[in-house]
Every structure is written in structure tokens, then in C-alpha cells.
Short mmCIF file of C-alpha atoms in Angstrom, two decimals:
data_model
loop_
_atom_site.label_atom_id
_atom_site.label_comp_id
_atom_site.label_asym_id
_atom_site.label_seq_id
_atom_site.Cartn_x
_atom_site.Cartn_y
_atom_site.Cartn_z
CA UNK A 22 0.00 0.00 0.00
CA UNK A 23 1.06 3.64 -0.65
CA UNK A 24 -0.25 6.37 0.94
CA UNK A 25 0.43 9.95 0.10
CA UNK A 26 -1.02 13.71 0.72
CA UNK A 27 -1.50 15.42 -2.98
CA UNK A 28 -2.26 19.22 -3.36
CA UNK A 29 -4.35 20.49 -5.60
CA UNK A 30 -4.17 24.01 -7.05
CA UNK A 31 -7.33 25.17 -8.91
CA UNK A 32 -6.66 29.04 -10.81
CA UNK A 33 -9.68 30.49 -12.20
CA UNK A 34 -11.45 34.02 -12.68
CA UNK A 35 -14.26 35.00 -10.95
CA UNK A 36 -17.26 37.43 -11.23
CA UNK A 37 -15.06 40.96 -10.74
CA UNK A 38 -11.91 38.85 -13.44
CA UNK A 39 -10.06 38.89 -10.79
CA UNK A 40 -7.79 35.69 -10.21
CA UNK A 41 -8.67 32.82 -7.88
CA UNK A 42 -6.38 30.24 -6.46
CA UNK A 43 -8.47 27.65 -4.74
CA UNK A 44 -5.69 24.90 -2.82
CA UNK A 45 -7.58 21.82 -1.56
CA UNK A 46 -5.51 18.57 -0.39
CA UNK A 47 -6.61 15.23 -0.91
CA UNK A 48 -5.28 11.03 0.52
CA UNK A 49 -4.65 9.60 -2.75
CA UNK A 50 -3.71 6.17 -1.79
CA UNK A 51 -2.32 3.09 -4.61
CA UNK A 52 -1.86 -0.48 -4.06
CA UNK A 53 -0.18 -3.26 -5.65
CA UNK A 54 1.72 -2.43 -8.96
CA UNK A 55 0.97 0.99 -8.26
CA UNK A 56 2.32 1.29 -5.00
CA UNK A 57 5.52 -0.04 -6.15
CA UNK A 58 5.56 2.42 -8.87
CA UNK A 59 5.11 5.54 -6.66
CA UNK A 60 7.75 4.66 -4.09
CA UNK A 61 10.51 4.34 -7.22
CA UNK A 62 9.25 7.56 -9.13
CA UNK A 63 7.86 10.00 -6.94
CA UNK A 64 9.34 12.05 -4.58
CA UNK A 65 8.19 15.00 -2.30
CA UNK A 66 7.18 18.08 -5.10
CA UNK A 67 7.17 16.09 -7.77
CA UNK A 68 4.25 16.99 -10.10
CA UNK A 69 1.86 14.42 -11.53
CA UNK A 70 -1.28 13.46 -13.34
CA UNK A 71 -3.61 10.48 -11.76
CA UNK A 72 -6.19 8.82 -12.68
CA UNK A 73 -8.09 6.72 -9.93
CA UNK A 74 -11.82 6.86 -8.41
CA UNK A 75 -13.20 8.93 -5.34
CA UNK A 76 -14.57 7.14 -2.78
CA UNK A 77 -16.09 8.00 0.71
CA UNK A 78 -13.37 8.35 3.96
CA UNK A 79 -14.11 5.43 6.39
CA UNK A 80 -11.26 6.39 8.68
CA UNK A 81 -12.71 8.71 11.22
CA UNK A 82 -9.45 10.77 11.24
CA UNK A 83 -9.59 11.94 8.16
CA UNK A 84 -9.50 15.49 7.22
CA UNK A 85 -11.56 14.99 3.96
CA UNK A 86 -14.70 13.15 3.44
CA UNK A 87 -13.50 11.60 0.30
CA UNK A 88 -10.02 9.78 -1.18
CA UNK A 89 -8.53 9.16 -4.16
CA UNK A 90 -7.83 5.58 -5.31
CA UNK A 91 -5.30 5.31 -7.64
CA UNK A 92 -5.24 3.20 -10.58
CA UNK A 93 -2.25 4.49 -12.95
CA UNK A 94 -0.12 8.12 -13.17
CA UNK A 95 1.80 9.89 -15.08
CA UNK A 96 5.18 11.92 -13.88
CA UNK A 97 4.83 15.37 -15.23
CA UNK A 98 7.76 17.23 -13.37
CA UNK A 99 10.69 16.43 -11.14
CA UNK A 100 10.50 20.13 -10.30
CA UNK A 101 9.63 21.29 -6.46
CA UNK A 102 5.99 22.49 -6.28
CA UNK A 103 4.86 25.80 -4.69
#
């Protein structure tokens, strides 16, 4: 199993054109294949593209009602992310 915090970063205008940054952060978590996958090619700031499913939080600790299962990704930066 891999777990990992992911931050997203929504930019959009709003009514008055003025810019928007919404920041929400999401449990994305991968097992299997996957999880082997993300501990070799990700690393802290690394910037990515997932595709999984939402599902509802069971865990009563969590900070979001929902989580992100992962089924495959793609490694879009090895930059450091804001």
C-alpha cells in the first residue's frame, strides 16, 4: 500500500476577473503495482497526473470526506511544487 497527501491548485477568474487560487488537499492512496511504482518515481514536489476513483473516507481521522484511489499516473515534473 502507498499512501500519500496530494495538493491540488485550482486558478480560475471569478465574477469581478479577478484571479482565484483555490488549494484543496486530498489522501490519494495506490496499491499493488501501483504502490511499487510511486515509491521508485515520486518524490516530495514532484508533479503528476492520476487517474483513480473517489470514494467516501471510512477512517474517522480523516481530514476529507472523500479519497482518491489510484489506478495508474503519469510523472509530469521532477521540479519542487509551490
Amino acid at each position: 500500500v502507498s499512501r500519500m497527501p496530494v495538493r491540488v491548485k485550482d486558478h480560475y477568474r471569478n465574477r469581478d476577473s479577478d484571479w482565484v487560487t483555490d488549494v484543496n488537499d486530498h489522501e490519494v492512496f495506490g496499491w499493488g503495482k501501483v504502490a511499487d511504482q510511486v515509491r521508485r518515481m515520486i518524490h516530495l514536489g514532484s508533479c503528476i497526473s492520476l487517474e483513480g476513483r473517489l470514494i467516501e473516507s471510512k477512517r474517522p481521522d480523516a481530514k476529507n470526506s472523500h479519497e482518491i484511489v489510484m489506478s495508474d499516473f503519469t510523472v509530469l515534473s521532477e521540479q519542487k511544487g509551490e
